[in-house]
């Protein structure tokens, strides 16, 4: 089928890259935004624009908060499908375990817990008989944050990055996983195809014809960020390995259960409740003891995560983990206490090499550490991935345009180009439309969160429809005007978002910059900067469109590259 | 604050390293030196200087952060620096004359 190995690799790279590129570019883009998910949350939920808070006192603040926590309606509905009979009213369900998680960037605290239910499962092997509840709270007062105040960064962009919001049978996870696997294949095949990897490492020739310069940019962004692309595709797969290979719930389930029991024996942390009621001792005293022990190990720190199991039972225990602000791993150095007395059951020893590697791989992807330079470097890596994929699309289209010019319209190339417009500029339009909706929708609108999400999806669909409608010139070897028009649409929406933030909250850039309040100032500045780039791109596209048109008319449909290059000369800034 | 300074130095060192490695390639040398030819010795020297500067950057990263973190920062700095050098060569190649320690 193929004359040589390199051609076979090129075929894999082209077609797999094309099909899954549309998924990958969304994964890369929303992954890049997720680096600053907490900051986008602050922009989108103005009442949470206050400084990051440490874990609040459990005894005085959190205890009453958990008393008010109820099973989430979504999980009640999901669990009802798995169990026999009707689940009792949420108010009557006892809290069996609870958690709280925070990082150095969180003003609000994420809490949650599991509620025990008396129902038997429909499938006897399904041993998870709990319903879950979760919420975000203001740790200064203990007040619950309304779910209709959608935290756009961590509740929408971030899950979009790894699940595409396709929850039916975890389909989104599988598509993203497949895309990550193809990404690894595309990197390997790309390196094989690239004849001059080192010789042309620093080569980008923006003034050559489009096909050449986009290939330069494709190679450049692919090669310089190769370690980043490789590691993020790989660690992404590691993080969800449990979903892709659910061995502990399928083939190896008996072994996994036995392991849990043995581990409980080894660590002294009870696996099962004793059935004897017991009160909870002061958790604040346990936190103080954990902090004292961290300081003794020469690594003083704040609490990152708190977990209590078998609540109200003699076997209950409290686990306190140190926040990983200064390390790659998320949290660590756990200290575990007997819940009823506060005595120390166990202090986690330093991790074995296998676990350290796993924590490093997970931590480097999820990045809860305090390192602003590295965060921005990750954004660069993610956006380089987007550029690499986008230039891949453009190269695909340009190469075929030259073969097609003057012939009958080719549906494939038109559709690839229209989908590329939707995947690149359309994605930006949808994102900025969502931010505009976030500021424009009435504060007390019922289903405000849902409406923001709908506007995101509808504007993305509208961008696709617009791109398809405007794609006719592509078949004649010209540039689709949709690219330029959507650049303008994005620029307008981004500027509108900044202005609306000012109008609705009073937090304009002068104020946020003067106060050094970077979460909101940063989002505003990025919106303005990207709007500027979009306007510049639109202007350059206009020049190229005109040049192409003249060349096409002048040479009766055969786009001659030397003529194109000469005509482009005046356009070089 | 000292960490910030170290990371700034690491960034400068990384960019310089990539600039010298690029200048060791004759095509880029000609872009920057407007057609002047390059001696084999100069090329070798640029390669050595470039590699040393990248190693210096790694050392500075290690001084600033824990080793696991430093490795990540260094890898990403390599990527950004290489891209920055490539774009400088595309649009403002004469700026890199500064890295040859000459004006002409």
XYZ file of C-alpha atoms in Angstrom:
677
model
C 0.000 0.000 0.000
C 2.816 2.407 0.820
C 6.059 2.795 -1.070
C 8.067 3.203 2.124
C 7.901 3.489 5.886
C 7.903 7.260 5.855
C 4.821 7.364 3.627
C 2.993 4.955 5.901
C 3.826 7.191 8.867
C 2.651 10.245 6.914
C -0.689 8.562 6.214
C -1.233 7.785 9.905
C -0.174 11.291 10.922
C -2.439 12.995 8.360
C -5.670 11.095 8.779
C -5.631 10.243 12.477
C -4.342 13.729 13.218
C -7.116 15.272 11.148
C -9.968 13.331 12.713
C -8.852 13.556 16.354
C -7.231 16.968 15.920
C -10.664 18.524 16.337
C -10.930 16.916 19.768
C -7.305 17.542 20.687
C -7.394 21.268 19.975
C -10.310 21.643 22.403
C -8.472 19.521 24.979
C -5.338 21.659 24.601
C -7.175 24.972 24.665
C -9.378 24.257 27.660
C -6.433 22.609 29.383
C -4.499 25.866 28.936
C -7.413 27.823 30.395
C -7.622 25.346 33.274
C -4.108 26.352 34.367
C -5.878 29.476 35.598
C -9.260 27.900 36.394
C -9.438 29.425 39.899
C -8.694 32.875 38.499
C -11.427 32.531 35.845
C -13.777 31.487 38.681
C -13.072 34.770 40.469
C -13.853 36.723 37.311
C -17.100 34.784 36.765
C -18.350 34.793 40.379
C -17.721 38.343 41.636
C -18.840 37.644 45.220
C -15.811 35.349 45.597
C -13.316 38.091 44.742
C -11.403 37.971 48.010
C -8.018 36.658 49.057
C -7.223 32.929 49.163
C -8.075 31.424 52.561
C -6.395 28.670 54.562
C -8.426 25.663 55.715
C -10.860 27.118 58.297
C -11.366 25.777 61.822
C -13.278 22.516 61.691
C -14.766 22.764 65.173
C -16.234 26.249 64.801
C -16.763 26.792 61.042
C -16.886 23.473 59.200
C -18.851 21.298 61.642
C -22.124 23.268 61.201
C -21.421 23.429 57.450
C -21.361 19.625 57.175
C -24.539 19.433 59.301
C -26.272 21.324 56.508
C -24.725 19.292 53.669
C -27.245 17.100 51.802
C -26.902 14.493 49.048
C -26.779 16.206 45.650
C -29.957 15.767 43.521
C -27.798 14.720 40.530
C -26.217 11.876 42.471
C -29.565 10.929 44.081
C -30.946 10.460 40.558
C -27.875 8.544 39.350
C -27.847 6.277 42.415
C -31.601 5.601 42.180
C -30.901 3.756 38.908
C -28.425 1.407 40.613
C -30.349 0.398 43.760
C -33.582 -1.387 44.640
C -36.496 0.557 46.062
C -36.717 4.250 46.757
C -33.869 6.090 48.477
C -35.066 7.776 51.702
C -35.349 11.566 51.825
C -31.907 13.280 51.792
C -32.643 14.927 55.177
C -32.718 11.502 56.841
C -29.469 10.129 55.363
C -26.510 10.011 57.792
C -23.143 11.396 56.670
C -20.653 8.488 56.573
C -17.500 10.284 55.441
C -16.497 13.817 54.519
C -13.706 15.734 52.824
C -12.526 19.307 52.339
C -9.900 20.369 49.792
C -8.176 23.681 49.210
C -5.057 25.080 47.552
C -3.059 28.279 47.896
C -5.221 29.833 45.131
C -8.662 29.101 46.594
C -10.747 31.723 48.391
C -13.658 29.249 48.437
C -13.433 25.784 49.919
C -14.578 22.615 48.147
C -16.350 20.240 50.500
C -18.241 17.012 50.103
C -19.212 13.736 51.685
C -20.808 10.342 51.320
C -24.241 9.531 52.787
C -25.094 5.965 53.755
C -28.262 4.499 52.221
C -30.178 1.388 53.360
C -31.043 0.234 49.797
C -29.686 -2.985 48.295
C -27.899 -2.655 44.938
C -29.519 -4.078 41.785
C -26.202 -5.618 40.732
C -24.910 -7.693 43.666
C -21.239 -6.990 42.838
C -21.865 -3.225 43.123
C -20.667 -2.503 46.649
C -20.785 1.279 46.465
C -23.940 2.081 48.408
C -23.570 5.769 49.060
C -24.902 8.972 47.635
C -22.593 11.943 47.381
C -23.061 15.540 48.274
C -20.741 18.406 47.389
C -20.610 22.188 47.537
C -18.376 25.244 47.570
C -18.462 27.361 50.683
C -17.135 30.702 51.864
C -14.627 29.598 54.534
C -14.868 32.947 56.333
C -18.570 32.531 57.163
C -19.470 28.949 56.261
C -22.093 30.192 53.778
C -22.899 27.943 50.818
C -22.174 29.281 47.335
C -25.197 28.945 45.023
C -24.654 26.364 42.272
C -26.259 28.753 39.810
C -23.166 30.924 40.263
C -21.304 28.732 37.808
C -17.564 28.684 38.537
C -16.800 28.854 34.837
C -13.135 27.864 35.195
C -13.232 24.868 37.513
C -16.828 23.718 36.895
C -17.002 24.141 33.124
C -13.695 24.701 31.272
C -11.765 22.204 33.374
C -14.235 19.275 33.034
C -14.538 20.138 29.331
C -10.765 19.594 29.105
C -10.962 15.951 30.214
C -14.569 14.839 29.639
C -15.926 17.136 26.882
C -19.055 17.206 29.126
C -20.157 13.935 27.522
C -21.188 11.940 30.572
C -23.230 9.161 28.982
C -21.298 5.962 29.770
C -18.200 8.123 30.387
C -17.994 8.588 26.624
C -16.110 11.883 26.933
C -13.303 10.297 28.985
C -12.910 7.597 26.347
C -12.803 10.041 23.450
C -10.235 12.225 25.225
C -8.216 9.109 26.150
C -8.239 7.925 22.555
C -7.229 11.408 21.425
C -4.301 11.382 23.887
C -3.198 8.005 22.570
C -3.410 9.273 18.985
C -1.519 12.369 20.122
C 1.369 10.121 21.207
C 1.186 8.325 17.846
C 1.092 11.664 16.017
C 4.224 12.794 17.873
C 6.138 9.650 16.916
C 4.966 9.652 13.289
C 5.604 13.385 13.094
C 9.204 12.950 14.236
C 9.686 10.170 11.652
C 8.239 12.350 8.864
C 10.282 15.409 9.780
C 13.508 15.089 7.792
C 15.372 18.024 9.320
C 14.346 17.975 12.956
C 17.508 19.556 14.345
C 18.666 21.440 11.279
C 15.373 23.308 11.050
C 14.687 23.547 14.769
C 14.746 27.367 14.691
C 13.199 27.772 11.235
C 10.036 29.785 10.669
C 9.647 31.582 7.333
C 6.481 33.683 7.665
C 6.930 35.359 4.279
C 6.966 32.223 2.182
C 3.723 30.984 0.676
C 1.108 29.829 3.176
C 1.681 26.102 2.733
C 5.402 26.461 3.547
C 5.078 28.876 6.437
C 2.294 26.953 8.196
C 4.360 23.780 7.868
C 7.300 25.638 9.464
C 5.075 26.753 12.322
C 3.569 23.270 12.667
C 7.057 21.745 12.958
C 8.355 24.485 15.246
C 5.508 24.316 17.768
C 5.462 20.539 17.589
C 9.195 20.068 18.114
C 10.086 22.708 20.718
C 7.218 21.651 22.967
C 7.681 17.944 22.216
C 8.565 17.024 25.841
C 5.521 18.967 27.054
C 3.179 17.357 24.495
C 4.525 13.925 25.283
C 4.346 14.270 29.053
C 0.906 15.818 29.160
C -0.656 13.269 26.819
C 1.025 10.519 28.823
C 0.237 11.792 32.331
C -3.330 12.535 31.250
C -3.675 8.843 30.434
C -2.025 7.889 33.761
C -4.495 10.028 35.743
C -7.482 8.244 34.188
C -5.843 4.809 33.994
C -8.447 3.615 36.508
C -11.226 4.443 34.051
C -9.477 3.003 30.997
C -8.367 -0.166 32.790
C -10.938 -0.689 35.574
C -9.176 -3.862 36.731
C -9.860 -3.245 40.408
C -13.597 -3.277 39.648
C -13.568 -6.118 37.123
C -11.082 -8.954 36.679
C -9.019 -8.216 39.771
C -11.846 -7.132 42.059
C -11.336 -9.848 44.737
C -7.624 -8.998 44.823
C -8.343 -5.270 45.107
C -10.734 -5.859 48.000
C -8.265 -8.099 49.777
C -5.632 -5.405 49.268
C -7.879 -2.801 50.906
C -8.334 -5.026 53.952
C -4.626 -5.807 54.225
C -3.734 -2.175 53.822
C -6.143 -1.235 56.590
C -4.434 -3.820 58.792
C -0.991 -2.551 57.913
C -1.769 1.149 58.395
C -4.065 0.706 61.409
C -6.790 2.770 59.726
C -10.037 0.778 60.156
C -11.609 -0.519 56.945
C -15.060 -1.099 58.441
C -17.098 0.770 61.089
C -17.339 -0.928 64.502
C -21.055 -0.252 64.901
C -20.464 1.467 68.265
C -21.413 5.170 68.288
C -18.680 7.575 69.400
C -18.362 11.356 69.509
C -15.815 13.339 67.492
C -12.905 14.842 69.445
C -11.556 18.313 68.601
C -10.335 18.241 64.975
C -8.611 21.610 65.458
C -6.345 19.971 68.055
C -5.508 17.241 65.529
C -4.695 19.872 62.893
C -2.381 21.609 65.380
C -0.646 18.291 66.090
C -0.244 17.538 62.351
C 1.258 20.990 61.788
C 3.633 20.452 64.715
C 4.796 17.158 63.178
C 5.338 18.763 59.745
C 7.409 21.511 61.359
C 9.486 18.844 63.147
C 10.195 17.242 59.751
C 11.441 20.666 58.621
C 8.541 21.125 56.215
C 6.027 23.412 57.935
C 2.864 23.905 55.908
C -0.873 24.464 55.652
C -3.626 21.848 55.526
C -4.471 20.952 51.917
C -6.965 18.208 52.481
C -8.980 16.880 55.372
C -10.840 13.572 55.364
C -12.955 11.850 58.012
C -14.193 8.271 57.583
C -16.774 6.297 59.616
C -18.215 9.489 61.118
C -19.824 9.016 64.523
C -18.416 5.507 64.905
C -15.841 4.109 67.342
C -13.673 3.176 64.326
C -13.819 6.677 62.843
C -10.556 8.321 61.849
C -9.393 11.739 60.657
C -6.729 12.131 57.943
C -4.957 15.451 57.539
C -2.772 16.074 54.477
C -0.317 18.881 53.935
C -0.943 21.204 50.949
C 1.571 20.599 48.152
C 2.221 24.283 47.367
C 5.984 23.739 47.410
C 6.089 20.340 45.702
C 4.881 18.751 42.477
C 2.658 16.213 44.289
C -0.822 17.531 45.154
C -0.827 16.838 48.888
C 1.259 14.645 51.132
C 2.723 13.933 54.571
C -0.607 12.613 55.863
C -1.151 12.295 59.609
C -4.055 10.108 60.773
C -5.922 10.358 64.084
C -8.498 8.311 65.953
C -11.640 10.438 65.613
C -13.039 9.743 69.078
C -9.875 10.469 71.082
C -7.551 12.451 68.830
C -4.647 10.044 69.353
C -2.275 9.629 66.405
C -2.857 6.332 64.584
C -0.232 6.768 61.930
C 2.099 9.243 60.263
C 2.678 8.418 56.581
C 6.322 7.437 55.976
C 8.148 8.861 52.933
C 6.701 7.325 49.770
C 8.164 4.329 47.990
C 9.709 5.149 44.581
C 6.699 3.779 42.648
C 4.265 5.978 44.542
C 6.550 9.019 44.308
C 6.712 8.627 40.532
C 2.932 8.290 40.337
C 2.428 11.380 42.505
C 4.972 13.292 40.423
C 3.265 12.356 37.145
C -0.189 13.224 38.476
C 1.011 16.378 40.196
C 2.886 17.724 37.198
C -0.323 17.560 35.167
C -2.753 18.825 37.817
C -0.384 21.520 39.145
C -1.673 22.625 42.499
C 1.781 23.951 43.392
C 2.767 27.564 43.913
C 4.965 28.451 40.920
C 3.635 31.227 38.718
C 6.432 31.014 36.141
C 5.800 27.305 35.586
C 2.064 27.979 35.262
C 2.674 30.452 32.450
C 5.158 28.081 30.834
C 2.414 25.444 30.835
C 0.043 27.904 29.155
C 2.722 28.405 26.501
C 3.005 24.631 26.049
C -0.766 24.239 25.750
C -1.161 27.090 23.293
C 1.812 25.769 21.289
C -0.193 22.534 21.025
C -3.199 24.489 19.740
C -1.035 26.273 17.156
C 0.480 22.958 16.116
C -2.952 21.411 15.512
C -4.421 24.512 13.869
C -1.476 24.797 11.455
C -1.912 21.092 10.758
C -5.482 21.770 9.585
C -4.422 24.761 7.489
C -1.606 22.767 5.896
C -4.017 19.947 5.023
C -6.394 22.400 3.360
C -3.694 24.457 1.593
C -2.027 21.394 0.123
C -5.306 20.192 -1.354
C -6.395 23.666 -2.439
C -3.426 23.815 -4.792
C -4.385 20.470 -6.269
C -8.011 21.512 -6.579
C -7.732 25.058 -7.823
C -10.009 25.557 -10.804
C -11.595 22.135 -10.536
C -15.069 21.273 -9.328
C -15.746 22.072 -5.648
C -14.372 19.427 -3.298
C -16.709 18.833 -0.400
C -14.020 17.264 1.785
C -11.692 20.248 1.702
C -14.538 22.686 2.267
C -15.705 20.721 5.274
C -12.222 20.311 6.726
C -11.714 24.054 6.425
C -15.147 24.868 7.892
C -14.548 22.526 10.825
C -11.094 24.051 11.306
C -12.611 27.539 11.463
C -15.122 26.289 14.043
C -12.406 24.482 16.006
C -10.027 27.467 16.118
C -11.858 30.794 15.967
C -15.260 29.247 16.730
C -13.958 27.888 20.008
C -12.731 31.373 20.946
C -16.083 32.891 19.989
C -17.945 30.344 22.153
C -15.621 30.951 25.120
C -15.936 34.729 24.974
C -19.712 34.502 24.380
C -19.965 32.487 27.571
C -18.083 35.143 29.532
C -20.339 37.839 28.086
C -23.404 35.765 29.054
C -21.932 35.320 32.528
C -21.999 39.093 32.992
C -25.271 39.800 31.145
C -27.684 37.168 32.477
C -29.786 38.435 35.422
C -28.247 37.517 38.789
C -31.421 35.808 40.047
C -32.245 33.931 36.818
C -33.307 30.378 37.586
C -30.875 27.970 35.862
C -28.325 30.726 35.310
C -25.508 28.152 35.182
C -27.373 26.083 32.591
C -27.997 29.139 30.426
C -24.321 30.048 30.413
C -23.487 26.528 29.242
C -26.205 26.629 26.583
C -24.935 29.923 25.227
C -21.453 28.413 25.001
C -22.661 25.419 22.941
C -25.102 27.403 20.806
C -22.515 30.000 19.865
C -20.062 27.239 18.960
C -22.725 25.667 16.711
C -23.476 29.071 15.208
C -19.758 29.502 14.470
C -19.738 26.133 12.669
C -22.837 27.052 10.658
C -21.265 30.386 9.729
C -18.011 28.687 8.683
C -19.855 26.156 6.537
C -21.980 28.871 4.930
C -18.931 31.021 4.057
C -16.685 28.183 2.841
C -17.426 28.374 -0.902
C -14.189 30.272 -1.813
C -12.126 27.364 -0.437
C -13.119 25.221 -3.427
C -11.689 27.906 -5.732
C -8.367 27.882 -3.883
C -9.200 31.055 -1.937
C -9.301 31.775 1.791
C -12.654 31.377 3.549
C -13.763 34.804 4.834
C -15.112 33.024 7.919
C -11.606 33.045 9.470
C -11.458 36.831 9.336
C -15.066 37.401 10.351
C -14.783 35.172 13.397
C -11.568 36.929 14.429
C -13.610 40.123 14.510
C -16.437 38.405 16.384
C -13.994 37.165 19.020
C -12.332 40.565 19.399
C -15.712 42.264 19.846
C -16.933 39.713 22.403
C -13.660 39.772 24.369
C -13.700 43.562 24.652
C -17.400 43.420 25.548
C -16.624 40.933 28.342
C -14.036 43.302 29.834
C -16.424 46.277 29.615
C -19.321 44.292 31.079
C -17.131 43.193 33.974
C -16.472 46.863 34.647
C -20.146 47.852 34.340
C -21.593 45.026 36.446
C -18.976 44.810 39.203
C -17.130 48.134 39.088
C -13.822 46.229 39.009
C -12.167 47.940 36.043
C -8.520 47.383 35.193
C -7.361 50.605 36.824
C -8.839 49.431 40.104
C -7.758 45.766 39.975
C -4.234 46.637 38.826
C -3.829 49.313 41.497
C -5.003 46.824 44.125
C -2.749 44.126 42.664
C -5.764 41.834 42.389
C -4.319 39.591 39.676
C -7.071 36.983 39.227
C -9.477 39.525 37.721
C -6.866 41.897 36.275
C -5.154 38.930 34.610
C -8.325 37.633 32.942
C -9.164 41.148 31.703
C -5.644 41.711 30.378
C -5.610 38.344 28.587
C -8.987 39.110 26.997
C -7.741 42.482 25.764
C -4.396 41.136 24.539
C -6.027 38.265 22.673
C -8.582 40.666 21.160
C -5.643 42.743 19.886
C -4.049 39.658 18.318
C -7.392 38.727 16.725
C -7.729 42.192 15.138
C -4.165 41.990 13.792
C -4.863 38.498 12.426
C -8.060 39.742 10.763
C -6.129 42.578 9.098
C -3.449 40.198 7.791
C -6.113 37.764 6.565
C -7.796 40.565 4.637
C -4.546 41.347 2.794
C -3.954 37.689 1.964
C -7.550 37.201 0.801
C -7.190 40.146 -1.605
C -3.835 38.906 -2.921
C -5.166 35.401 -3.509
C -8.158 36.760 -5.340
C -6.031 38.916 -7.664
C -3.662 36.039 -8.334
C -6.545 33.672 -9.028
C -8.165 36.117 -11.442
C -4.902 37.147 -13.108
C -3.643 33.653 -13.828
C -6.948 31.995 -14.692
C -7.309 29.889 -11.615
C -3.789 28.481 -11.218
C -2.376 29.958 -8.051
C 1.235 30.500 -9.036
C 3.410 30.588 -5.995
C 6.036 33.000 -7.280
C 3.341 35.477 -8.294
C 1.772 35.083 -4.879
C 5.065 35.713 -3.137
C 5.762 38.870 -5.136
C 2.312 40.259 -4.538
C 2.635 39.561 -0.851
C 5.825 41.597 -0.683
C 4.154 44.920 0.257
C 2.202 43.173 2.995
C 5.303 42.311 4.981
C 5.262 44.647 7.959
C 12.512 37.287 45.846
C 15.890 35.568 45.429
C 14.060 32.756 43.652
C 12.604 35.222 41.175
C 16.067 36.554 40.414
C 17.475 33.064 39.890
C 14.620 32.141 37.559
C 15.105 35.368 35.591
C 18.805 34.532 35.187
C 17.864 30.991 34.181
C 15.530 32.370 31.504
C 18.198 34.706 30.124
C 20.748 31.905 30.174
C 18.379 29.540 28.396
C 17.561 32.068 25.678
C 21.279 32.810 25.173
C 22.027 29.094 24.935
C 19.378 28.596 22.271
C 20.545 31.749 20.427
C 24.133 30.441 20.269
C 22.995 26.989 19.162
C 20.956 28.638 16.395
C 23.891 30.835 15.327
C 26.025 27.695 15.078
C 23.853 26.731 12.088
C 25.159 28.353 8.921
C 21.697 29.313 7.602
C 20.911 31.354 10.711
C 24.459 32.721 10.915
C 23.978 34.176 7.423
C 20.619 35.686 8.465
C 22.228 37.520 11.357
C 25.593 38.386 9.795
C 24.184 39.327 6.394
C 26.059 36.742 4.353
C 29.426 36.749 6.145
C 30.809 33.209 6.107
C 31.390 31.267 9.265
C 34.599 29.490 10.225
C 34.495 25.927 11.554
C 36.109 27.127 14.777
C 33.475 29.791 15.366
C 30.741 27.225 14.776
C 32.270 24.818 17.289
C 32.692 27.627 19.820
C 29.043 28.639 19.478
C 27.909 25.059 19.987
C 29.988 24.723 23.159
C 28.836 28.115 24.485
C 25.210 27.246 23.732
C 25.366 23.888 25.498
C 27.119 25.396 28.518
C 24.506 28.146 28.790
C 21.693 25.559 28.794
C 23.481 23.641 31.547
C 23.964 26.856 33.501
C 20.217 27.438 33.201
C 19.549 23.981 34.640
C 21.873 24.704 37.542
C 20.107 28.016 38.238
C 16.716 26.241 38.161
C 18.032 23.704 40.670
C 19.146 26.520 42.970
C 15.709 28.126 42.798
C 13.430 25.106 43.320
C 13.296 21.501 44.512
C 14.822 19.132 41.896
C 11.484 17.720 40.668
C 10.073 21.197 40.116
C 13.355 22.502 38.658
C 13.367 19.770 35.992
C 9.893 20.823 34.827
C 10.788 24.513 34.779
C 13.974 23.847 32.798
C 12.208 21.657 30.190
C 9.577 24.303 29.631
C 12.164 27.115 29.512
C 13.981 25.201 26.754
C 10.756 25.106 24.742
C 9.926 28.788 25.193
C 13.518 29.872 24.487
C 13.761 27.827 21.293
C 10.494 29.300 20.032
C 11.556 32.825 21.051
C 14.874 32.460 19.171
C 13.044 31.137 16.093
C 10.627 34.087 16.070
C 13.461 36.572 16.610
C 15.217 35.062 13.580
C 11.999 35.405 11.549
C 11.241 39.016 12.308
C 14.228 40.738 13.970
C 17.352 38.669 13.120
C 19.721 41.623 13.714
C 18.811 41.604 17.415
C 20.827 38.405 17.764
C 24.026 40.289 16.860
C 24.066 41.227 20.522
C 24.799 37.553 21.239
C 27.827 37.704 18.940
C 29.156 40.610 21.008
C 29.440 42.847 17.957
C 27.504 45.615 16.291
C 28.352 45.078 12.611
